[in-house]
mmCIF file of C-alpha atoms in Angstrom:
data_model
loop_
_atom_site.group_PDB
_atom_site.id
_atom_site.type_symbol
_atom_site.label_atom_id
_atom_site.label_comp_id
_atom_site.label_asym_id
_atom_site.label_seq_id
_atom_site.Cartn_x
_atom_site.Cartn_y
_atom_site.Cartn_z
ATOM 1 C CA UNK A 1 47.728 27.414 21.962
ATOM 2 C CA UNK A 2 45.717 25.486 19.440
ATOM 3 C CA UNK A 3 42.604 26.590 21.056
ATOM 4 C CA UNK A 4 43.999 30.381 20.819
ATOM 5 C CA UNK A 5 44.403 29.736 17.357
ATOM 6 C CA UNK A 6 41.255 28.046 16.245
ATOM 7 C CA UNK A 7 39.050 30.795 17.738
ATOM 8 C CA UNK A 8 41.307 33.363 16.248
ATOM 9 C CA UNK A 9 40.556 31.734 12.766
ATOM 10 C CA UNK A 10 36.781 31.561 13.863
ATOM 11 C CA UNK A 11 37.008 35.471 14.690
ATOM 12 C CA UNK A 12 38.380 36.227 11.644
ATOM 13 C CA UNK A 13 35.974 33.627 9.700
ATOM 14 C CA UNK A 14 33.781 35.677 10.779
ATOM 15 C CA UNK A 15 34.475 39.266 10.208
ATOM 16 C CA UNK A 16 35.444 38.360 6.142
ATOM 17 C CA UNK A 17 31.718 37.190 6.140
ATOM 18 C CA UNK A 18 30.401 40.648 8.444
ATOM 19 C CA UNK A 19 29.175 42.246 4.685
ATOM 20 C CA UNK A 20 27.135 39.092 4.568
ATOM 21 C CA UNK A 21 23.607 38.951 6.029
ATOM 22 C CA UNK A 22 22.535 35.475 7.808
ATOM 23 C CA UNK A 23 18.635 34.375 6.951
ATOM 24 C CA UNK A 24 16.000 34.881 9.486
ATOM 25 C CA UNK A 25 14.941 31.954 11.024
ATOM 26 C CA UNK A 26 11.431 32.740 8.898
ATOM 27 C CA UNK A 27 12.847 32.851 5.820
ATOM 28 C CA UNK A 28 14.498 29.420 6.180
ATOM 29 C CA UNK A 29 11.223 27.945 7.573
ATOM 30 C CA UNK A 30 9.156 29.266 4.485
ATOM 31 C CA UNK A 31 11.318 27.658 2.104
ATOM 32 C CA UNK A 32 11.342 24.704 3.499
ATOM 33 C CA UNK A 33 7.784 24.944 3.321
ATOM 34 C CA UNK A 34 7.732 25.357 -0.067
ATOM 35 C CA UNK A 35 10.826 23.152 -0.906
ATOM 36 C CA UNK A 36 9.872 19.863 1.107
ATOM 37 C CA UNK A 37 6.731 19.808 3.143
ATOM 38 C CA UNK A 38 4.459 20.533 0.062
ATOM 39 C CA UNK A 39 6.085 17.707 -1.587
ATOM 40 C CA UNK A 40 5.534 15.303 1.541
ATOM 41 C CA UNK A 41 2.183 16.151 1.796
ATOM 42 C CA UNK A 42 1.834 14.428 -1.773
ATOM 43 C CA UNK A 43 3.459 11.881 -0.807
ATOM 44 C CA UNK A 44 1.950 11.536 2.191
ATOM 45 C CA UNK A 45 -1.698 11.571 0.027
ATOM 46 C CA UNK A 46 -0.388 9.573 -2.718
ATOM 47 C CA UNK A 47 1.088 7.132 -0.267
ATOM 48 C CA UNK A 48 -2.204 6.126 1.526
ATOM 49 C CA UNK A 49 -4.158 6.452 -1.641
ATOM 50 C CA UNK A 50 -1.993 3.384 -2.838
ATOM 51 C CA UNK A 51 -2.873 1.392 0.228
ATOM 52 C CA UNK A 52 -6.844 1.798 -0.667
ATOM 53 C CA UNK A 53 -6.659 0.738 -4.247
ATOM 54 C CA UNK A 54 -6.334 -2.934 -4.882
ATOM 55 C CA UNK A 55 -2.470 -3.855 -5.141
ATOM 56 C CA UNK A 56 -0.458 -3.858 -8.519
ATOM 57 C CA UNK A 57 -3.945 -2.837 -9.896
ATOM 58 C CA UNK A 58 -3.849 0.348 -12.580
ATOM 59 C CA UNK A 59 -4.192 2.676 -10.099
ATOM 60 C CA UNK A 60 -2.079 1.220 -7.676
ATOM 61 C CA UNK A 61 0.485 2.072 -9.966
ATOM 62 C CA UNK A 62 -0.587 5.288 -10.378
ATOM 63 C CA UNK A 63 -0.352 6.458 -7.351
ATOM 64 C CA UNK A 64 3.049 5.002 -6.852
ATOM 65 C CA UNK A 65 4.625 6.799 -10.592
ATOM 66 C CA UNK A 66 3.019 9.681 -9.517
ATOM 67 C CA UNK A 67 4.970 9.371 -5.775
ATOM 68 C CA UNK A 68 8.522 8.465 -7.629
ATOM 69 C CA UNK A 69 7.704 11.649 -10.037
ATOM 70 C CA UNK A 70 7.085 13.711 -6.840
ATOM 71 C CA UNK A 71 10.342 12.160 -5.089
ATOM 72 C CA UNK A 72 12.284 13.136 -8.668
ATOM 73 C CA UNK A 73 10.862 16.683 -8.844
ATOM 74 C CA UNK A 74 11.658 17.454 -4.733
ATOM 75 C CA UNK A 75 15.569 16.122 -5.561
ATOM 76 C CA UNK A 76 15.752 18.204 -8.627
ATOM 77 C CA UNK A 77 14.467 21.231 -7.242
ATOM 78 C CA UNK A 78 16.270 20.930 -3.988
ATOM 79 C CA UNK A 79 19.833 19.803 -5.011
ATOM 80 C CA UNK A 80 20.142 19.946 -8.983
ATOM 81 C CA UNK A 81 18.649 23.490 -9.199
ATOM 82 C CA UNK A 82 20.642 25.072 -6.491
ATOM 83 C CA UNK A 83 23.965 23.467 -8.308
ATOM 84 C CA UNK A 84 22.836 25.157 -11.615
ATOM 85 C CA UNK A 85 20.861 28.194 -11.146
ATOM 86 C CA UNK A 86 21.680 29.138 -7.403
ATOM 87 C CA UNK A 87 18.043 28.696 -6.316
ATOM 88 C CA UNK A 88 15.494 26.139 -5.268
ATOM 89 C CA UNK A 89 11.610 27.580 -5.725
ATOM 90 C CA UNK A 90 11.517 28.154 -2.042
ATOM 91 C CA UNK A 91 14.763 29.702 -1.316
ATOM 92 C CA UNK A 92 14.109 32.326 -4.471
ATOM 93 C CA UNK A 93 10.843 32.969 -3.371
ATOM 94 C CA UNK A 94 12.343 33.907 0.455
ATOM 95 C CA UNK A 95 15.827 35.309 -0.845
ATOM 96 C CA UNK A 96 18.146 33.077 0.728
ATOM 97 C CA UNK A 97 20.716 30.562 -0.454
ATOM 98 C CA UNK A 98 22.622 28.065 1.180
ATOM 99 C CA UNK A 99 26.413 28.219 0.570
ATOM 100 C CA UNK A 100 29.874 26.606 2.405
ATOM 101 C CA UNK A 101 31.802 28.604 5.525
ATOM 102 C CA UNK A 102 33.852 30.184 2.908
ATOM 103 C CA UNK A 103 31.187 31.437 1.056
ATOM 104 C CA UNK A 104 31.854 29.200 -2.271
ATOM 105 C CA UNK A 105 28.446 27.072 -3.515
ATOM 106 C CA UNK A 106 27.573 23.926 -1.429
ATOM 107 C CA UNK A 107 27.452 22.168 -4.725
ATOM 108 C CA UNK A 108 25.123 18.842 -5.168
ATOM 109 C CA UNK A 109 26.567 16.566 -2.830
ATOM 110 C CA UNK A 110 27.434 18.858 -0.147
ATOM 111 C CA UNK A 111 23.598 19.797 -0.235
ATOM 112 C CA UNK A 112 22.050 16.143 -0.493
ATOM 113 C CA UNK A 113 24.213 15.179 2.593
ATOM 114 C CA UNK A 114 23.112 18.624 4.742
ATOM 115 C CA UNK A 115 19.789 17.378 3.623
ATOM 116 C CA UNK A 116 19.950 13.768 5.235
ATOM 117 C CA UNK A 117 22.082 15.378 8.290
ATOM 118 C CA UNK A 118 18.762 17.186 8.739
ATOM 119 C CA UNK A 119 17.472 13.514 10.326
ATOM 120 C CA UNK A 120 19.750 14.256 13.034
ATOM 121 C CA UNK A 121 17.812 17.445 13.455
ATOM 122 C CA UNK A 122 14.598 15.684 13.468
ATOM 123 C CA UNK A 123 16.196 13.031 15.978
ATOM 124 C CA UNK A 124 16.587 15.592 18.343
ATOM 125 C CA UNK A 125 13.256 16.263 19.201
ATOM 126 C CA UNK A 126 13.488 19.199 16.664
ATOM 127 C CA UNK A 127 15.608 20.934 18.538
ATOM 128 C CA UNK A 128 18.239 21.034 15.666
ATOM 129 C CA UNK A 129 15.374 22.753 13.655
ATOM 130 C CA UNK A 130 15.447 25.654 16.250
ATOM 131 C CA UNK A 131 19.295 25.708 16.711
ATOM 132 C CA UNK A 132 19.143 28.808 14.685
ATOM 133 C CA UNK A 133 17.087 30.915 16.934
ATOM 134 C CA UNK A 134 20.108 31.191 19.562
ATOM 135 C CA UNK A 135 22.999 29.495 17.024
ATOM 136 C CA UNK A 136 25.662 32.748 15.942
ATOM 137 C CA UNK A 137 25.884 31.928 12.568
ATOM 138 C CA UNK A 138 22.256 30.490 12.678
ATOM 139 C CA UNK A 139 23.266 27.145 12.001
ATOM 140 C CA UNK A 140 21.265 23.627 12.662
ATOM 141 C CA UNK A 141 22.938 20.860 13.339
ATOM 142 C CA UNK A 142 23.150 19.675 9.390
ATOM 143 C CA UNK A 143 24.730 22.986 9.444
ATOM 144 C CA UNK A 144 27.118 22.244 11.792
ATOM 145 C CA UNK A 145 28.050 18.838 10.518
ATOM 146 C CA UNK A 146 28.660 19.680 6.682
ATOM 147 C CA UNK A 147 29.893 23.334 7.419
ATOM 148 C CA UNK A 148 27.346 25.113 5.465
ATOM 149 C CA UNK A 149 25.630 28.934 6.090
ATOM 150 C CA UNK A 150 22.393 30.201 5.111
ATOM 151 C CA UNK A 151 22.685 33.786 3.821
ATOM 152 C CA UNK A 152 20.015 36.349 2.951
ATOM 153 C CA UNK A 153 20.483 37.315 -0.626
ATOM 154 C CA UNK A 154 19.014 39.450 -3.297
ATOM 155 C CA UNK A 155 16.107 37.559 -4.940
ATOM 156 C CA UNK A 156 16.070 36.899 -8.384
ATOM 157 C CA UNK A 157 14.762 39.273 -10.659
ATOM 158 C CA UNK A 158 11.651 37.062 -11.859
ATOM 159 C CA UNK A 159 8.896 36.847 -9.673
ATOM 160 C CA UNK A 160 9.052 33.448 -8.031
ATOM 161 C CA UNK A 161 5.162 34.061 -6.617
ATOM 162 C CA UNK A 162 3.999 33.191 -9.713
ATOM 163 C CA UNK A 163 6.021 29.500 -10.277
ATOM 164 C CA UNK A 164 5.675 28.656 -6.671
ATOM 165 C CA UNK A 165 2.029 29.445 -6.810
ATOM 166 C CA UNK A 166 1.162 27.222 -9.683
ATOM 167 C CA UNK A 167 2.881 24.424 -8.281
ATOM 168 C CA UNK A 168 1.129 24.778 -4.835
ATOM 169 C CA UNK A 169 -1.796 25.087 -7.672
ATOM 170 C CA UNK A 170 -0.632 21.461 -9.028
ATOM 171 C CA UNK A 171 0.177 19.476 -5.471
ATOM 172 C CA UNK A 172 -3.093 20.659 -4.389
ATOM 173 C CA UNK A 173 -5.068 19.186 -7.263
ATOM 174 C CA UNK A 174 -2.817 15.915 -7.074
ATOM 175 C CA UNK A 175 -3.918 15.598 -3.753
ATOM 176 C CA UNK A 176 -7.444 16.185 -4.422
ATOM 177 C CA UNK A 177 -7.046 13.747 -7.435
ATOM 178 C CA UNK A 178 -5.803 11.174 -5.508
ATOM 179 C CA UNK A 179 -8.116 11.336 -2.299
ATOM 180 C CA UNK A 180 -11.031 10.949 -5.156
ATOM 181 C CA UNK A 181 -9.936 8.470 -7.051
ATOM 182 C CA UNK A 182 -8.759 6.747 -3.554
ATOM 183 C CA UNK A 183 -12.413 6.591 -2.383
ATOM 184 C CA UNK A 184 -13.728 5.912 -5.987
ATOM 185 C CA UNK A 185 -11.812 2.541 -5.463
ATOM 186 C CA UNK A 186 -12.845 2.291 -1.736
ATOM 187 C CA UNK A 187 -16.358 1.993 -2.819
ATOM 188 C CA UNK A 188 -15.799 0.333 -5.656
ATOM 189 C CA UNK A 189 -14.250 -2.410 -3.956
ATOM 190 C CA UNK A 190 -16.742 -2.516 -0.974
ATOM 191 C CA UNK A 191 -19.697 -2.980 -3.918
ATOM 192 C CA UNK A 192 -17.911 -6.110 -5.367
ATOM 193 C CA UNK A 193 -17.137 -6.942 -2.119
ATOM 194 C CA UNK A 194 -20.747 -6.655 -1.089
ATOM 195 C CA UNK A 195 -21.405 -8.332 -4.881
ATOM 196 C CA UNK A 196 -19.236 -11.349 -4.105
ATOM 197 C CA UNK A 197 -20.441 -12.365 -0.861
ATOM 198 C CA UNK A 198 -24.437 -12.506 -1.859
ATOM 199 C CA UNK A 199 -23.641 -14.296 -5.588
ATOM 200 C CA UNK A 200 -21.473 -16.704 -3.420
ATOM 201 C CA UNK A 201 -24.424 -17.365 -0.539
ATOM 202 C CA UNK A 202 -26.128 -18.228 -3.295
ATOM 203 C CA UNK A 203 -24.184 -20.697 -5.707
ATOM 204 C CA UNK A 204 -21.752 -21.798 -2.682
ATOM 205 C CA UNK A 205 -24.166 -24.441 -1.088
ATOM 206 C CA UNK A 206 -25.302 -25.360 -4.681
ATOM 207 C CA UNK A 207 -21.967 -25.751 -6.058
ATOM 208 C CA UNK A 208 -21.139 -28.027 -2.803
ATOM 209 C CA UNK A 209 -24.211 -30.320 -3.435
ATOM 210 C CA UNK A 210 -23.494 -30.790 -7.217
ATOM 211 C CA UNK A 211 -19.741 -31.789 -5.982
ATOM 212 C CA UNK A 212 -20.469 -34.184 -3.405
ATOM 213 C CA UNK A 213 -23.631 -35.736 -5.213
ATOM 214 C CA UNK A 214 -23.280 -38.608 -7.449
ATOM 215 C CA UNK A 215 -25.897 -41.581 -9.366
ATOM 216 C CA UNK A 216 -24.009 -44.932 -9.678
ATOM 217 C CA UNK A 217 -25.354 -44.908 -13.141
ATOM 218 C CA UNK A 218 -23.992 -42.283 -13.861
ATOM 219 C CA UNK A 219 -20.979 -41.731 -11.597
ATOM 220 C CA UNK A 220 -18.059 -41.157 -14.505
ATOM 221 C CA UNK A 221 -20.356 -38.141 -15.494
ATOM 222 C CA UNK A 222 -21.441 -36.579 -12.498
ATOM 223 C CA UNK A 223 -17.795 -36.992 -11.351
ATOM 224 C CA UNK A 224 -16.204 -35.087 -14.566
ATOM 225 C CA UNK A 225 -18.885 -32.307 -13.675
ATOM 226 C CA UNK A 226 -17.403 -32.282 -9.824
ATOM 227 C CA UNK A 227 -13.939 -32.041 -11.192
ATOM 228 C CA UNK A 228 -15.015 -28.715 -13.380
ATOM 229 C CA UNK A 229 -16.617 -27.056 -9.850
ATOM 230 C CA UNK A 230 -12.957 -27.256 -8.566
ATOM 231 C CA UNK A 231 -9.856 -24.947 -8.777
ATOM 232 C CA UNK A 232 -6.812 -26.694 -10.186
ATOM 233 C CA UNK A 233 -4.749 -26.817 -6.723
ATOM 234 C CA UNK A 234 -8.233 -28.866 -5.089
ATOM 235 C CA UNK A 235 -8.749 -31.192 -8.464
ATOM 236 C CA UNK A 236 -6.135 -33.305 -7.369
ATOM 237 C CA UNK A 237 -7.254 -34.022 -4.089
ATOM 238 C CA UNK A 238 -10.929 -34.309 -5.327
ATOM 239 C CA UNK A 239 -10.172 -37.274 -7.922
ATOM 240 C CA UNK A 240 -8.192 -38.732 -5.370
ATOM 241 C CA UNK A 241 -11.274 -39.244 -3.421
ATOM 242 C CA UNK A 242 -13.502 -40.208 -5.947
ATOM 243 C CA UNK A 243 -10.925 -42.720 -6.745
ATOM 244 C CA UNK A 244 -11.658 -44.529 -3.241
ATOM 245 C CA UNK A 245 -15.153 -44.013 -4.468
ATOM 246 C CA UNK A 246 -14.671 -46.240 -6.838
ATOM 247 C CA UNK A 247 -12.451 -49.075 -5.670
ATOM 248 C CA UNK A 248 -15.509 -49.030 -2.334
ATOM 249 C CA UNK A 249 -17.937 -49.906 -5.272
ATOM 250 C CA UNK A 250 -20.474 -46.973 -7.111
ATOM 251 C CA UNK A 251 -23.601 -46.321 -4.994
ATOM 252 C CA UNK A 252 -25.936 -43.847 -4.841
ATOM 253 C CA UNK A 253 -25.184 -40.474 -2.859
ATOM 254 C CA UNK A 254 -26.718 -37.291 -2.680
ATOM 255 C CA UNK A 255 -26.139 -33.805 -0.711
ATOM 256 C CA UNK A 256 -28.118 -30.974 0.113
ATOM 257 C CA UNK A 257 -27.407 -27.784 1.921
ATOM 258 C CA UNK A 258 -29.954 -27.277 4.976
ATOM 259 C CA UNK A 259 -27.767 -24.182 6.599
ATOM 260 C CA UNK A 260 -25.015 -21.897 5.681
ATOM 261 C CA UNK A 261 -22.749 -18.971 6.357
ATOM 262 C CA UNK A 262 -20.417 -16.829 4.679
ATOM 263 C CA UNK A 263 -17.370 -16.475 6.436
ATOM 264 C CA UNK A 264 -15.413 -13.857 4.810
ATOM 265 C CA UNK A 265 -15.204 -12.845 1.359
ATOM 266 C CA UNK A 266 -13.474 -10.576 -0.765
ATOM 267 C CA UNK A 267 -13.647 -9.717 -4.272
ATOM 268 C CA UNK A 268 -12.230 -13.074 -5.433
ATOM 269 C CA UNK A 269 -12.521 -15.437 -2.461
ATOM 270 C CA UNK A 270 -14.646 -16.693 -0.047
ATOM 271 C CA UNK A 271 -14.807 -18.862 3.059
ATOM 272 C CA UNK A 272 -18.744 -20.558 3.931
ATOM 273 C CA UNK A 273 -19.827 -22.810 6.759
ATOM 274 C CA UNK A 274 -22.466 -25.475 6.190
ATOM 275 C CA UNK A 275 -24.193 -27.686 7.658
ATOM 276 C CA UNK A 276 -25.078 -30.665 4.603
ATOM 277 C CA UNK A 277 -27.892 -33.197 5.061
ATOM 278 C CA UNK A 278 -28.135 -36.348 2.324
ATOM 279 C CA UNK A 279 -28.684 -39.783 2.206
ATOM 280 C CA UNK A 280 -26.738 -42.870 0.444
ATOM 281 C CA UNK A 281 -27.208 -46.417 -0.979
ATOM 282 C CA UNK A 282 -28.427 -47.376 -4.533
ATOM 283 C CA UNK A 283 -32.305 -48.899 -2.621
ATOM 284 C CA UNK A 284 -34.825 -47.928 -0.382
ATOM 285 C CA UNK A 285 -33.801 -50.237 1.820
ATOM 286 C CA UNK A 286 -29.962 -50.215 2.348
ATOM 287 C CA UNK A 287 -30.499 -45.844 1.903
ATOM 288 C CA UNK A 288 -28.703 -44.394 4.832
ATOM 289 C CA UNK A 289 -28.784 -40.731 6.172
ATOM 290 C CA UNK A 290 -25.878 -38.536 6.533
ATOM 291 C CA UNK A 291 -25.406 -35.162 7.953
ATOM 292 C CA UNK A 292 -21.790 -33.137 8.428
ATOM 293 C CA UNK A 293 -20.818 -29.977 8.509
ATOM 294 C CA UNK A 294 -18.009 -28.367 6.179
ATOM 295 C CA UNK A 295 -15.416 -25.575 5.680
ATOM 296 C CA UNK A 296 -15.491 -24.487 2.238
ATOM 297 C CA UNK A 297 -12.774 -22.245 -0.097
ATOM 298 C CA UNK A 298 -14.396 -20.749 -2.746
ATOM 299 C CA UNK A 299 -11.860 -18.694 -5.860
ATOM 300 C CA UNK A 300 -13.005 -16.887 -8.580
ATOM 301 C CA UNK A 301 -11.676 -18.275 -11.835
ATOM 302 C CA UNK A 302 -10.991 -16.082 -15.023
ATOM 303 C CA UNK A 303 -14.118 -16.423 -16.758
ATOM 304 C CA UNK A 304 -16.134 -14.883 -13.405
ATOM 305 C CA UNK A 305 -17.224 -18.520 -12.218
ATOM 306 C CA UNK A 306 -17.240 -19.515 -8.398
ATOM 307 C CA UNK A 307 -14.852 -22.708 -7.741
ATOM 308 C CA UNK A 308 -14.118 -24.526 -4.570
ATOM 309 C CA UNK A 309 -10.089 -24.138 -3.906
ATOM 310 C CA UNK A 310 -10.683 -26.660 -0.316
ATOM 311 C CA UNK A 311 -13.144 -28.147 1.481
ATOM 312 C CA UNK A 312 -12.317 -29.345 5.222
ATOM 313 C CA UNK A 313 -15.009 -31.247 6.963
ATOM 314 C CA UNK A 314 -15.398 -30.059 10.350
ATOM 315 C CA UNK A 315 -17.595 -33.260 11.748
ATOM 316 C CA UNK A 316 -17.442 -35.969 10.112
ATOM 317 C CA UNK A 317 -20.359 -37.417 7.806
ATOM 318 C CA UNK A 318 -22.667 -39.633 10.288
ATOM 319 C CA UNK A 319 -24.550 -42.359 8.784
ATOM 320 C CA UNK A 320 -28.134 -43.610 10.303
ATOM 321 C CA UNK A 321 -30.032 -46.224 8.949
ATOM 322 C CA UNK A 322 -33.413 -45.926 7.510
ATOM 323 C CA UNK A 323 -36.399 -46.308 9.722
ATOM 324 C CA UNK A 324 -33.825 -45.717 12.997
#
């Protein structure tokens, strides 16, 4: 008996709403169109825009205002609007408004929540999207779930070609905007890139040789001038090795730079490989020769000067005797 009586009720649901004409299928698509995709596809730009510019940079955070003003503008027109005026852009333009079984407004909440039931259209496979096509009441699935129609309705009586066209007008030249400005900062950034890595193949092995080399005369200064070469995380470390330095007793020692490699660099790092050469001892005839090969960090400080953040010695420094 319950059944008897529910599809009664559904029978006569439906003849109080015969006078009412269901949207086309069309009509619904188009203002979706108009009503979400053209906002995505701003989004969408704005979005990977933001991923080529260098992060929390100016226009990093341009792109993403100008994606939370799109996000803003897409809620407004498609649940605040409706509440207020009865329309959305695209649903004016197409004639067609979205109201509850019984015909009263969906109101603001009703619509947000058909709008994230549409997931469960997109879920699945899009076949809630089509539901319409074959559906009675031409419902999709949000439909279904928070009991709303979609009725075709006189269209207001301003011309809503002329709004939606400017704003198709506007997402069109943020898009354009932001793809430009996107690959302004692309090649920017591959020119300092490109900038970076030759100034640092040429000061990295000469900043390495001025660390490492020292006079026992004047050891105190050359060793001051090392600590200035380094960043203030490798400092530490350094003076801690010129410190053994010391307490081994002051001698002679001198580096030079007889191969290198860059090994990646961006705008404000680097990595190099090199292969050092030197020799050691304060005389001609306890001087030693050393060669080793090194890993070396490079930052970029404030004022634009290379400094060496690590260095990691990849073979360790052997020593040969003169005449050998």
């Amino acid at each position: 008996m319950t059944a008897v009586l529910d599809t009664n009720a559904d029978v006569a649901a439906g003849d109080s709403q015969s006078t009412e004409v269901l949207a086309s299928w069309g009509a619904r698509a188009g203002a979706f169109a108009v009503d979400v995709l053209v906002g995505l596809a701003v989004l969408v730009t704005l979005a990977l825009s933001a991923l080529t510019a260098p992060q929390q940079g100016w226009l990093w955070w341009v792109f993403t205002a100008g994606a939370a003003a799109t996000v803003v503008a897409m809620a407004v027109n498609r649940w605040l609007l409706p509440s207020m005026t009865g329309w959305s852009l695209g649903r004016a333009l197409f004639g067609i408004r979205v109201v509850r079984r019984d015909g009263a407004d969906a109101g603001v909440f009703r619509l947000m929540l058909r709008d994230v039931a549409h997931v469960l259209d997109t879920l699945a496979i899009f076949v809630g999207w089509l539901w319409p096509l074959w559906d009675r009441r031409r419902r999709t699935f949000a439909d279904l779930l928070v009991r709303t129609e979609v009725l075709s309705v006189p269209r207001p009586e301003r011309d809503m070609r002329r709004p939606v066209g400017w704003v198709l007008v506007a997402a069109t030249l943020v898009c354009a905007g932001a793809v430009a400005l996107g690959y302004l900062a692309v090649y920017r950034q591959d020119q300092a890139v490109d900038a970076a890595r030759s100034q640092i193949a040429e000061e990295g092995p000469r900043i390495v040789e001025q660390m490492l080399s020292y006079n026992a005369d004047t050891i105190e200064d050359d060793f001051k001038r090392a600590q200035e070469l380094a960043t203030d995380n490798y400092r530490e470390q350094l003076a801690a090795q010129q410190a053994a330095v010391r307490k081994a007793g002051p001698t002679n020692n001198e580096y030079w730079a007889v191969s290198s490699a860059v090994l990646s660099a961006s705008e404000n790092q680097a990595a190099m490989l090199m292969a050092m050469q030197g020799q050691r001892g304060a005389n001609a005839k306890d001087l030693k020769f050393i060669t080793a090969t090194v890993r070396v960090d490079f930052d970029k400080s404030a004022d634009g000067k290379w400094r060496v953040a690590n260095l990691t010695v990849l073979k360790s420094p052997q020593l040969q005797e003169a005449g050998q």
